Coordinates of C-alpha atoms and ligand atoms in Angstrom, one line a residue:
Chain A
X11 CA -26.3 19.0 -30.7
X12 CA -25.6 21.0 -28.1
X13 CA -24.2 19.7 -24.5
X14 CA -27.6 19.0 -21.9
X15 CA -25.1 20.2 -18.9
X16 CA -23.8 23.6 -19.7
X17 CA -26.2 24.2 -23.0
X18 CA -23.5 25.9 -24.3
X19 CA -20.7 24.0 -25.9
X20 CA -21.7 21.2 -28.4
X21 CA -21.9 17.9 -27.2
X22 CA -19.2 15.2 -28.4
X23 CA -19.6 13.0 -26.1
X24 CA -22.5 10.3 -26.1
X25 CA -23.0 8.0 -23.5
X26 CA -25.5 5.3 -23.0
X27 CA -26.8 4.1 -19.6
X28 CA -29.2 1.5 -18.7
X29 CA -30.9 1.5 -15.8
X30 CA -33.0 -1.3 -14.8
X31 CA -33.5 -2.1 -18.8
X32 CA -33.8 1.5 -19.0
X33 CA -31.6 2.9 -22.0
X34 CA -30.8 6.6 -21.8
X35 CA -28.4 8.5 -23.6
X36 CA -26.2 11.4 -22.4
X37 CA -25.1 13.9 -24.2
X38 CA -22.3 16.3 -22.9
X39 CA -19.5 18.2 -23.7
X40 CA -16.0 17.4 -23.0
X41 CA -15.8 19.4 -20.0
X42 CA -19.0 19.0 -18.1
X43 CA -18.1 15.4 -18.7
X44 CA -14.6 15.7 -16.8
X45 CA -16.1 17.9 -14.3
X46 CA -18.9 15.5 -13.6
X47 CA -16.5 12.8 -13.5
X48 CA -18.4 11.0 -15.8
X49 CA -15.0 10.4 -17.9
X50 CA -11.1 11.5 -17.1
X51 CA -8.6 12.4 -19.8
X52 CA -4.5 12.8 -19.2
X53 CA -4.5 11.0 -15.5
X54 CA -1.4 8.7 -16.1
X55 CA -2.4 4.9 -14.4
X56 CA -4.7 3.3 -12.6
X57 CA -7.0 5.9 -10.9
X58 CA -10.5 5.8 -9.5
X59 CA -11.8 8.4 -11.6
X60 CA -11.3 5.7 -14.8
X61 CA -12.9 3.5 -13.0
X62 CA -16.0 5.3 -11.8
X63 CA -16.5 7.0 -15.4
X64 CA -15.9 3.4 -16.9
X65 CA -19.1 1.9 -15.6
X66 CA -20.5 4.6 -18.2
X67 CA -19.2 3.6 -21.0
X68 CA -18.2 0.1 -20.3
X69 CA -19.5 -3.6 -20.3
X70 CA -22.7 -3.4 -20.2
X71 CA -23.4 -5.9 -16.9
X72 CA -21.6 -3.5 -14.6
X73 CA -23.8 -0.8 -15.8
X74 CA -27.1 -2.7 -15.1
X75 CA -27.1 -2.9 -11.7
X76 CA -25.7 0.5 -11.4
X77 CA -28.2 2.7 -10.4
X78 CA -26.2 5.4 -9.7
X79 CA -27.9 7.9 -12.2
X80 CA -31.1 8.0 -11.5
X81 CA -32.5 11.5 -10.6
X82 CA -32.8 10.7 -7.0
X83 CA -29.0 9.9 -6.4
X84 CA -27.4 13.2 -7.8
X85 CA -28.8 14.9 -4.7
X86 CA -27.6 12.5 -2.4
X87 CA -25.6 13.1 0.3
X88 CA -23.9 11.3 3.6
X89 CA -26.1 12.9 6.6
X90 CA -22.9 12.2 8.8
X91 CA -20.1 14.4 7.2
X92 CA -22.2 15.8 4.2
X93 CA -20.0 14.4 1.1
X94 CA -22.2 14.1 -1.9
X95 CA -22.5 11.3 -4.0
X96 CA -21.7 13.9 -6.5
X97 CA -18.5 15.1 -5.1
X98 CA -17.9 11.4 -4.2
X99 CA -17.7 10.1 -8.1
X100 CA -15.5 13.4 -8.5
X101 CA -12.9 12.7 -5.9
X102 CA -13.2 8.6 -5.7
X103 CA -12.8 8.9 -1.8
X104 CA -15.1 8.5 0.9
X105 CA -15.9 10.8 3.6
X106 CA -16.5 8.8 6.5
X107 CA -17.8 5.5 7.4
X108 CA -21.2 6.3 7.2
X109 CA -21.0 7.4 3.5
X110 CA -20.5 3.5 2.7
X111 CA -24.2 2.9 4.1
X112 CA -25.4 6.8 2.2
X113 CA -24.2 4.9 -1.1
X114 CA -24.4 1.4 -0.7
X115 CA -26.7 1.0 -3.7
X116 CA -23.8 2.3 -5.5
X117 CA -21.0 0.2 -4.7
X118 CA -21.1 -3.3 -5.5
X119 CA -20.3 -1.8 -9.2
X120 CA -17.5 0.1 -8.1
X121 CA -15.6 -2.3 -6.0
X122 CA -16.2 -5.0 -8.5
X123 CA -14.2 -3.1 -10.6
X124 CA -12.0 -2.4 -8.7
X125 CA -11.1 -5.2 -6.5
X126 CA -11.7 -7.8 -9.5
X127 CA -15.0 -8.9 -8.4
X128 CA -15.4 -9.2 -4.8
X129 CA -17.3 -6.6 -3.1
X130 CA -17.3 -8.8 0.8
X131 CA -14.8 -8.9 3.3
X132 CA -13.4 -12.0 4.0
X133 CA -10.8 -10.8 5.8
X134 CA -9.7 -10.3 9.8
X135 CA -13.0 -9.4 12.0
X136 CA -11.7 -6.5 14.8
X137 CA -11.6 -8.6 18.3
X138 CA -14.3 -6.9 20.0
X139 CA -17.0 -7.3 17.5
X140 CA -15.5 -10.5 16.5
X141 CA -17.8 -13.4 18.1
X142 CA -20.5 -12.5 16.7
X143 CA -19.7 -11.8 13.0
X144 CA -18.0 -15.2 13.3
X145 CA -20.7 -17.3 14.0
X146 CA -22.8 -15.5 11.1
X147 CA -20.2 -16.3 8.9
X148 CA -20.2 -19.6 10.2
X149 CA -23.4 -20.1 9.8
X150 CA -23.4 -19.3 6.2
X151 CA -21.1 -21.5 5.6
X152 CA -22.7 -24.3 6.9
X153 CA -26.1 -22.9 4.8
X154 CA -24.3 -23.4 1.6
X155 CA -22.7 -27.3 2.5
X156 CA -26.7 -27.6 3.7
X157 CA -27.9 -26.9 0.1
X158 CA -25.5 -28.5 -1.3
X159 CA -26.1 -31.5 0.4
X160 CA -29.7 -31.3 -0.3
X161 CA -28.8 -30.9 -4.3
X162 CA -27.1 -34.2 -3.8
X163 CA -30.1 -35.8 -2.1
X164 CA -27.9 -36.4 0.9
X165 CA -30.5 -35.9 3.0
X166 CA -29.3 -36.9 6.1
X167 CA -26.4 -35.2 5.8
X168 CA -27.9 -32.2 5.3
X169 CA -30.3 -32.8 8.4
X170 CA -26.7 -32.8 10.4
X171 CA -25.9 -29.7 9.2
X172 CA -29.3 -28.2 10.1
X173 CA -29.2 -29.2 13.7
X174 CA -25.2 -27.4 13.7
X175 CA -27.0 -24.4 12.2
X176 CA -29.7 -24.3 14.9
X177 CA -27.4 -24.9 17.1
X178 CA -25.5 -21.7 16.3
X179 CA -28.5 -19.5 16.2
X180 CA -29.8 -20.5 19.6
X181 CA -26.6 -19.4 20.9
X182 CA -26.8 -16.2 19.2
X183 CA -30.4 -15.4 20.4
X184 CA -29.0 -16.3 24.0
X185 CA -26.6 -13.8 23.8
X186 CA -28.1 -11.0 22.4
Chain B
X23 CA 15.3 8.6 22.6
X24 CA 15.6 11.2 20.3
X25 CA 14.3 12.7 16.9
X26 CA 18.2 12.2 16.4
X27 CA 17.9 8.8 16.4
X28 CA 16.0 8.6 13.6
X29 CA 17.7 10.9 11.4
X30 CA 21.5 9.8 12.2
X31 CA 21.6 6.4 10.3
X32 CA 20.6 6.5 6.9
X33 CA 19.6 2.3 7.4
X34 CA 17.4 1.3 10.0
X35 CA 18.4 -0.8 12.8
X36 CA 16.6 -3.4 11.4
X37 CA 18.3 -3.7 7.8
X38 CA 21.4 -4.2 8.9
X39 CA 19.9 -8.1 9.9
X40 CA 20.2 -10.5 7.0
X41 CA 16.5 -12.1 6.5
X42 CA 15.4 -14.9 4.4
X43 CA 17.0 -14.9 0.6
X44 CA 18.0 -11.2 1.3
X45 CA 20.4 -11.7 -1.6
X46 CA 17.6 -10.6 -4.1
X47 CA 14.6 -9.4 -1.2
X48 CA 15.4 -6.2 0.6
X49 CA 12.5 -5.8 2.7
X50 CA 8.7 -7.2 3.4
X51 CA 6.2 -4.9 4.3
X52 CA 2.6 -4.5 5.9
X53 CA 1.0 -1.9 5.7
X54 CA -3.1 -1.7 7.7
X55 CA -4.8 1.0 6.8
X56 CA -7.4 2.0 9.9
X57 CA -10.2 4.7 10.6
X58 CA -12.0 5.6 14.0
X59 CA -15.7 4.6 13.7
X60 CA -17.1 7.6 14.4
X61 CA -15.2 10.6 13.3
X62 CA -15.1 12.2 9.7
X63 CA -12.1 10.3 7.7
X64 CA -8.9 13.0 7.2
X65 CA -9.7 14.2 3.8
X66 CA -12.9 15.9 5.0
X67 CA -12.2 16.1 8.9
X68 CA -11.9 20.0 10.4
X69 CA -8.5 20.7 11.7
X70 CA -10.0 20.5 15.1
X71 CA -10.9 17.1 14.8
X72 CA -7.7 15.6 13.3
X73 CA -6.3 17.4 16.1
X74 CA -8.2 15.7 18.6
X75 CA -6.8 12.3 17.2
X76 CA -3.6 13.5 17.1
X77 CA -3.7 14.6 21.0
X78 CA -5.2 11.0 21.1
X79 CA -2.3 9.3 19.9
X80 CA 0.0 11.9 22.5
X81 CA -1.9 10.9 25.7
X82 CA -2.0 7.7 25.0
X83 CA 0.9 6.2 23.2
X84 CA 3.7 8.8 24.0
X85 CA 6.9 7.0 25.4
X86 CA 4.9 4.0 25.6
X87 CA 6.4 -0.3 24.2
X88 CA 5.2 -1.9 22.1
X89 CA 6.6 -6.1 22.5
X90 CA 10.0 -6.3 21.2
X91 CA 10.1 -3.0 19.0
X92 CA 11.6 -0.8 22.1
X93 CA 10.2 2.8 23.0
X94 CA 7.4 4.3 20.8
X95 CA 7.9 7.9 20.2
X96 CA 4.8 10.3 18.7
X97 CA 6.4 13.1 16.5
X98 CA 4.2 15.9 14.9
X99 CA 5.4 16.1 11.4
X100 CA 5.0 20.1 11.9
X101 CA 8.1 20.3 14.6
X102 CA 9.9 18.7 11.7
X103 CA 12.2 20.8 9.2
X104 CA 11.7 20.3 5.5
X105 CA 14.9 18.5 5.5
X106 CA 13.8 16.3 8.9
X107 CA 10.9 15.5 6.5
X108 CA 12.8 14.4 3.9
X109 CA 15.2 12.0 5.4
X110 CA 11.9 10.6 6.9
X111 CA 10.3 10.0 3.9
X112 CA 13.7 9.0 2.1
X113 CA 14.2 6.1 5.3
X114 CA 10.3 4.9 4.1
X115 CA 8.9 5.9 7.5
X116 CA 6.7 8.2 6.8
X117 CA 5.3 9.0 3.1
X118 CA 5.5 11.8 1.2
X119 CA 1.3 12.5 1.7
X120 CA 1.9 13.3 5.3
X121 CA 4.1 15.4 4.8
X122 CA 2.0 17.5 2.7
X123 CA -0.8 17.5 5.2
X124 CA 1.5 18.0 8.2
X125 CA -0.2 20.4 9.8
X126 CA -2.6 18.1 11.1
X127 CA -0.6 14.6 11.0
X128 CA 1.8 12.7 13.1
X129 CA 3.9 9.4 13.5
X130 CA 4.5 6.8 16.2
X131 CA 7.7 5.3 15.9
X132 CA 9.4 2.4 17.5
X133 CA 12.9 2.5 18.6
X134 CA 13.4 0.0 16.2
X135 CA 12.0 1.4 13.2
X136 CA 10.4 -1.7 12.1
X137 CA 6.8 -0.1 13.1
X138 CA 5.5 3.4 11.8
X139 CA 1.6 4.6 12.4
X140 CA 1.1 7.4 10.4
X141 CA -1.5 9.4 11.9
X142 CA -3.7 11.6 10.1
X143 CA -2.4 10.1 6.3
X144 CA -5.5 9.1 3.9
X145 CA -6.6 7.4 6.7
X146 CA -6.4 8.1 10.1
X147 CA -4.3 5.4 11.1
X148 CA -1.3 3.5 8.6
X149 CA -0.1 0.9 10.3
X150 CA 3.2 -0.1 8.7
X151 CA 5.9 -2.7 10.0
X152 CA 9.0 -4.3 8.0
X153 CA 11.6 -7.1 8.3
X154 CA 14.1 -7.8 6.5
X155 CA 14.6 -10.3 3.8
X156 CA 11.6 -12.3 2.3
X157 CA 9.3 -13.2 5.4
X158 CA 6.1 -11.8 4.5
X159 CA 4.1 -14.1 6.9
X160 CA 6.1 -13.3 10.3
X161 CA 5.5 -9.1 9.0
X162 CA 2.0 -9.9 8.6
X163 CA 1.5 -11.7 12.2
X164 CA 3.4 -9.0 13.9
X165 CA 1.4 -5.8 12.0
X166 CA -1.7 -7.9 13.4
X167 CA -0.2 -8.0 17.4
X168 CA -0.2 -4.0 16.4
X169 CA -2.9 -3.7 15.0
X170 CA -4.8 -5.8 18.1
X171 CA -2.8 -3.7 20.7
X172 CA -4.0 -0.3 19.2
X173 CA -7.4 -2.0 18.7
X174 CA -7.6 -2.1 23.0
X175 CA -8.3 1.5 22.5
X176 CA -9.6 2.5 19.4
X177 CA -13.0 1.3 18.3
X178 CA -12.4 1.0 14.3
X179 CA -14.6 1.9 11.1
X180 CA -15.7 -1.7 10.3
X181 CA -18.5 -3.3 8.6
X182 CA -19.3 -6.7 8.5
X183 CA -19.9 -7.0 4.9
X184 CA -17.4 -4.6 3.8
X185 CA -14.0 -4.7 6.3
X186 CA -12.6 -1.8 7.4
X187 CA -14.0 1.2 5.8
X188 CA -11.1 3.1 4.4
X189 CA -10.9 6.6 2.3
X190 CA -10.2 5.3 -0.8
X191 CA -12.2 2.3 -2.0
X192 CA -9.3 0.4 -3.4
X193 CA -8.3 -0.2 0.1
X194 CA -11.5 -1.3 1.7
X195 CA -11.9 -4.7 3.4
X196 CA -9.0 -6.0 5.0
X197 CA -6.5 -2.3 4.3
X198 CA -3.5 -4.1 3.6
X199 CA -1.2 -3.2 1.3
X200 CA 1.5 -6.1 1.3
X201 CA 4.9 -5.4 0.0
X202 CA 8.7 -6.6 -1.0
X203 CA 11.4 -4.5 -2.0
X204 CA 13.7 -6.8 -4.5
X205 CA 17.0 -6.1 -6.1
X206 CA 16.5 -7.9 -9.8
X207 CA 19.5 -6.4 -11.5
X208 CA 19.9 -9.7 -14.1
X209 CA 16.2 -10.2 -14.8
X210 CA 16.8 -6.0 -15.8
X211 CA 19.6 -6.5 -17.6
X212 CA 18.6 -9.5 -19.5
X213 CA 15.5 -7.5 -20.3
X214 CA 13.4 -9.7 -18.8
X215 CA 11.4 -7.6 -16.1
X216 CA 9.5 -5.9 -19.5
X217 CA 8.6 -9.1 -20.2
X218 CA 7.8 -10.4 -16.6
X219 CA 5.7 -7.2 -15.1
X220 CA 2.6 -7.3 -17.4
X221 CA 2.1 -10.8 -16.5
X222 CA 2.5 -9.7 -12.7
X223 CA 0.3 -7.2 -13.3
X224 CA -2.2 -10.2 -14.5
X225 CA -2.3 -11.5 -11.4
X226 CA -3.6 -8.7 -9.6
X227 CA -0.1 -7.2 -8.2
X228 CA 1.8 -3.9 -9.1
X229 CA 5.5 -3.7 -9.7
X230 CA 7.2 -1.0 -9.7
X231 CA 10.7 1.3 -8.9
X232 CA 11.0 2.4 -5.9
X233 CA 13.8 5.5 -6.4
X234 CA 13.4 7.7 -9.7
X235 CA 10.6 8.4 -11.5
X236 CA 7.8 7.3 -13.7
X237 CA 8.9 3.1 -14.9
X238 CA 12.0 3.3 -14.3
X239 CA 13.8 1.7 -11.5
X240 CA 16.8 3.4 -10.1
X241 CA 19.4 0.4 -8.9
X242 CA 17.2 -2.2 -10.2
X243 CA 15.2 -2.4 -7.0
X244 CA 11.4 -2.9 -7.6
X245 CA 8.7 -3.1 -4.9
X246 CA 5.7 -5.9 -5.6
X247 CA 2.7 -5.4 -4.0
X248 CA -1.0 -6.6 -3.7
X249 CA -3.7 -4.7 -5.3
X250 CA -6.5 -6.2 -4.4
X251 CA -8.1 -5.5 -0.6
X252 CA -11.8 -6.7 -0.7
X253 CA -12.5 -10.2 -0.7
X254 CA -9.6 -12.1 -0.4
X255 CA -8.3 -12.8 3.3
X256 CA -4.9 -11.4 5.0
X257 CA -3.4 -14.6 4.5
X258 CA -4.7 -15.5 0.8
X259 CA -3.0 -11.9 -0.3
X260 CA 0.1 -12.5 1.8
X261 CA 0.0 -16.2 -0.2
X262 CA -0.7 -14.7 -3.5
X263 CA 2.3 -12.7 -3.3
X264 CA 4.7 -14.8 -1.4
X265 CA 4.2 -17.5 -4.5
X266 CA 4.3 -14.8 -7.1
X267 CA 7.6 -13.6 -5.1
X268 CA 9.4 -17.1 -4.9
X269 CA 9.1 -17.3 -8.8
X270 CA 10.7 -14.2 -8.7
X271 CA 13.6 -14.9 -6.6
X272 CA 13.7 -18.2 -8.7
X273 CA 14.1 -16.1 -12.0
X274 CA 16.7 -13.9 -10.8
X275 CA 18.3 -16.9 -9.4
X276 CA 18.2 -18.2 -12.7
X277 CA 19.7 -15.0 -14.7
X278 CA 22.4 -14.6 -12.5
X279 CA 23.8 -18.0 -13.2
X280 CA 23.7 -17.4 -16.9
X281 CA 25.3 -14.6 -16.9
X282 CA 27.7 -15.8 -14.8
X283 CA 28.1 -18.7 -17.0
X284 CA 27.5 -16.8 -20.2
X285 CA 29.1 -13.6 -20.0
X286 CA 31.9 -14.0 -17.0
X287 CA 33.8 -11.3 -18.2
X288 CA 31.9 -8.8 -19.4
X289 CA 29.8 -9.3 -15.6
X290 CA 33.2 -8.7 -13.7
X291 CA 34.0 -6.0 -16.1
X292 CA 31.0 -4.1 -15.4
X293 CA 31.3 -5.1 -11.8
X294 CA 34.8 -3.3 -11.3
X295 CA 34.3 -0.8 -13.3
X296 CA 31.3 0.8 -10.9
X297 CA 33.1 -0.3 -8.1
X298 CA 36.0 2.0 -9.6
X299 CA 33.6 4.6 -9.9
X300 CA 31.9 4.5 -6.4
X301 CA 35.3 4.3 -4.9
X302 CA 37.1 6.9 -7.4
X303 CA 34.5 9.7 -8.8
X304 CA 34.2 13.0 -7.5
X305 CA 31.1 14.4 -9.2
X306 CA 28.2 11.7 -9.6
X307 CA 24.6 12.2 -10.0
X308 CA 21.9 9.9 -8.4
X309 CA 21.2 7.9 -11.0
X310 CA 24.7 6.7 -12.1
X311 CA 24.9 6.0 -8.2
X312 CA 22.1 4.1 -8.3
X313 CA 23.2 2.2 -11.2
X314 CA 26.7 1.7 -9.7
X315 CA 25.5 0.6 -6.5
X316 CA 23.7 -1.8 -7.9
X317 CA 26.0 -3.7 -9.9
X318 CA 28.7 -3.6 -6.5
X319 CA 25.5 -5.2 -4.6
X320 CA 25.8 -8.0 -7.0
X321 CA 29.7 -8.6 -7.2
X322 CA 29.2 -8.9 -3.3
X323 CA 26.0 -11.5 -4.0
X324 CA 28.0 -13.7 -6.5
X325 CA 31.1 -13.0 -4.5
X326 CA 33.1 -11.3 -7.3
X327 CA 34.0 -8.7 -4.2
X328 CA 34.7 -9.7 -1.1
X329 CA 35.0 -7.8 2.4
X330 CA 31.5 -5.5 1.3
X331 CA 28.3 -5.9 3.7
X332 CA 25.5 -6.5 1.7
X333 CA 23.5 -4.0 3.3
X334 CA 25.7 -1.2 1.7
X335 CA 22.9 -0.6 -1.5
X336 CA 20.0 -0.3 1.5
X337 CA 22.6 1.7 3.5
X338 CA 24.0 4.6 -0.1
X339 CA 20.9 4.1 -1.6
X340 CA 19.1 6.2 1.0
X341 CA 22.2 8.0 2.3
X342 CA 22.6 9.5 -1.7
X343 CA 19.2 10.8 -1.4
X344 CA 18.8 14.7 -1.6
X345 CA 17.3 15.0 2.0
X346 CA 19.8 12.8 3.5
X347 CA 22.3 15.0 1.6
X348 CA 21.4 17.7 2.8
X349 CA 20.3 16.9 6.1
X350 CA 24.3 16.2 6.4
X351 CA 25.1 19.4 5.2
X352 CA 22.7 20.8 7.5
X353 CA 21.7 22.8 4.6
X354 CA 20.2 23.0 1.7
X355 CA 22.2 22.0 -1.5
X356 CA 22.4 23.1 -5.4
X357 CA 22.7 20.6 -8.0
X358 CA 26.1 20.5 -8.4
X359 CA 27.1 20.7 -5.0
X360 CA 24.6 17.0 -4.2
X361 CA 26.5 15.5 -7.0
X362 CA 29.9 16.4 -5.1
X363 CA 29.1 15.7 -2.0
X364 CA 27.1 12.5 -3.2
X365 CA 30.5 11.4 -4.6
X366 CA 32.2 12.4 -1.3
X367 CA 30.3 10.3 0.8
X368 CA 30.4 7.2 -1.0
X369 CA 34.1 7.2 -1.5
X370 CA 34.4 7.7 2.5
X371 CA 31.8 5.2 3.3
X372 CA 33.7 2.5 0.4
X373 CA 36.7 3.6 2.1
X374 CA 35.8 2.6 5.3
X375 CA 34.6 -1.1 4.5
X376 CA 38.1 -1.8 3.1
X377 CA 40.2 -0.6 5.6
Ligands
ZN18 ZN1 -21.1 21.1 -21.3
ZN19 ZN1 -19.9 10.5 5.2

């Protein structure tokens, strides 16, 4: 078989991908494989690169919900400073803030991966746009204790919470 | 304040304080890793643009204070000599990735060299502050007044659901890189630390040397760090590690006493016999130093050798470094002639404690 990148060495490596219960199989070469970043040989450690080509070849839960090789998405790029989602797998890095919105689709996977899981900040909020982002945080918060409560057929307790939440958003409104 | 400054003392001001258990932690660092919102991140940006945000940092931060940390000085890493460079690098201010983009990066240092932003590194900003000894929270509380100060001027790359947008993706959300620098020579002697580091590893944290290459750890000093950036707050990472870090301490705590206990003799022995060497050799590569170095650190902790500041291993263990070397030859240096003049300076430098 021969590779379906370069069509001209044979192909020994075979990778599967499912895409929205979508199986399709790859079939490249060696080298188109390292050059597409689809896999990484002799890189000592922990490096994107393993990670990124992991979701390939890996469990397959990460590789459901990972979109990434659809047709579409090879020809993506960030309008802002032009990195491709191409060159992006390649390198690992981004380009500039607005790549994280170009290839948001794509990321939960990859930060799953690599930050064991979590792919949301709960971290420090920048004091300028702080007020805001902490009441919506808030808010959620309370959302969840609100189901929660409900589950628990603690009504009233829930109804509480639903008057903080309210509470919060009328704020919000006022100030925008 | 001069570049001179920086390059004269082979410790910081800073490390010559005794922190919290400083008998086995060296150092806690905090390292913020920052972007502006709307330019392209360094590793992409034109040299006109990372130029703009180094004339940034010039207008507004030049000979500016920062709190307590004294005078903040803005060096272009290209008016630096390779050997200015390296003592940089080798004194953990700057890191060896802007140095190989200096054309376009820079530094803001305070007079105390407990705070470094790197300017134009993987990111455009690398916020980095230390303190000595074990004290992980106060680093992180005072890399935040920084961070909040700079902030007053710079809008940053931030997204609501994920943090500070960052170069590489294992540093998105909160950027922070937490750190200790540890001496554990008798969890490495006891072979312990093979043992000990996969299960660190486990947890989400890297260990590894900080001086020589690849695993090993020249003078039994390891750095532990935090891997994970998204998802966790400041304070759960700084948490993590601190508990992870205590068990540590704990450990080598622990070993020491045994081989105290166990092996008295053979543990002066080896003691002396480095300190004989330190104070005695004439040709002696880095590594032996290292070694060397390390077991004098620990007849000072366990009190085997008396009249020795504690901060000598900090102090030789950058001062044996090639670019401090050389920067004290004020040139460069063959093999052979770092050995010697390796040798030279630790003798003069033992020499001076005891007299
Ligand atoms: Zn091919
Ligand atoms: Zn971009």
């Amino acid at each position: 078989m021969e590779c379906q990148e370069c069509h001209i060495r044979p192909a020994t490596l075979h990778l599967t991908n499912v895409i929205n219960g979508q199986k399709t199989e790859m079939h490249v070469c060696e080298q188109c494989a390292k050059e597409n970043g689809y896999v990484s040989y002799g890189q000592e450690g922990y490096s994107l690169h393993n990670l990124l080509s992991g979701l390939f070849h890996m469990n397959p839960s990460s590789i459901q919900d990972h979109k990434q090789f659809s047709q579409s998405s090879t020809a993506l790029a960030c309008p802002k400073c032009g990195l491709s989602y191409h060159e992006f797998t390649r390198v690992g890095k981004f380009g500039c803030a607005s790549c994280y919105e170009t290839f948001e689709d794509n990321l939960n996977p990859i930060f799953r991966r690599v930050h064991s899981g979590n792919t949301k900040h709960e971290g420090k909020i920048p004091k300028r746009m702080g007020s805001g982002i902490e009441k919506k945080r808030k808010i959620a918060a309370y959302r969840e204790s609100m189901q929660e409560y409900i589950q628990a057929e603690e009504f009233e307790k829930a109804a509480e919470i639903r008057d903080k939440i309210r509470l919060l958003e009328q704020q919000e409104e006022e100030e925008s | 304040m001069s570049l001179e400054n920086f390059m004269s003392d082979a410790i910081s001001p800073w490390m010559k304080e005794n922190g919290p258990d400083c008998d086995i932690v060296m150092s806690s660092r905090i390292r913020l890793a920052r972007n502006f919102e709307n330019r392209s991140f360094p590793l992409i940006a034109k040299a006109e643009e990372l130029d703009d945000v180094l004339e940034f940092f010039q207008e507004n931060y030049q000979d500016t204070a920062f709190d307590q940390q004294g005078a903040l000085q803005f060096i272009r890493i290209a008016d630096l000599s390779p050997i200015e460079k390296k003592v940089l690098v080798e004194k953990h201010l700057i890191s060896p990735h802007l140095t190989e983009h200096a054309e376009e990066a820079g530094v803001l240092l305070s007079e105390s060299e407990q705070v470094s932003i790197m300017v134009n590194e993987e990111d455009h900003l690398r916020i980095q502050l230390y303190l000595p000894g074990f004290q992980l929270q106060k680093t992180l509380n005072e890399a935040f007044k920084v961070d909040d100060w700079l902030e007053q001027k710079i809008t940053y790359a931030f997204d609501e659901e994920r943090g500070y947008l960052t170069t590489c993706p294992t540093n998105v959300g909160t950027g922070l890189r937490a750190s200790v620098m540890m001496h554990l020579p008798a969890l490495t002697m006891t072979h312990q630390m093979n043992r000990l580091t996969p299960a660190i590893n486990q947890l989400g944290l890297v260990v590894r040397g900080i001086y020589g290459e690849g695993s090993e750890a020249q003078g039994n000093i390891y750095q532990i760090s935090n891997q994970i950036t998204l998802g966790k707050s400041e304070q759960d990472i700084v948490e993590d590690l601190e508990s992870v870090v205590s068990q540590l301490i704990e450990q080598e705590r622990q070993a020491r006493e045994t081989l105290t206990e166990e092996l008295s003799i053979q543990l002066e022995d080896r003691i002396f016999r480095s300190y004989g060497t330190l104070r005695y050799s004439r040709i002696i590569e880095s590594k032996e130093a290292a070694t060397c170095l390390s077991d004098v650190r620990l007849g000072i902790d366990l009190g085997y050798i008396e009249d020795m500041p504690q901060s000598i291993l900090n102090e030789l263990m950058v001062l044996i470094q090639p670019g401090f070397l050389q920067r004290y030859a004020k040139r460069s240096l063959s093999g052979r002639e770092r050995d010697v003049l390796r040798a030279s300076l630790i003798r003069e430098r033992m020499h001076l404690e005891n007299n």
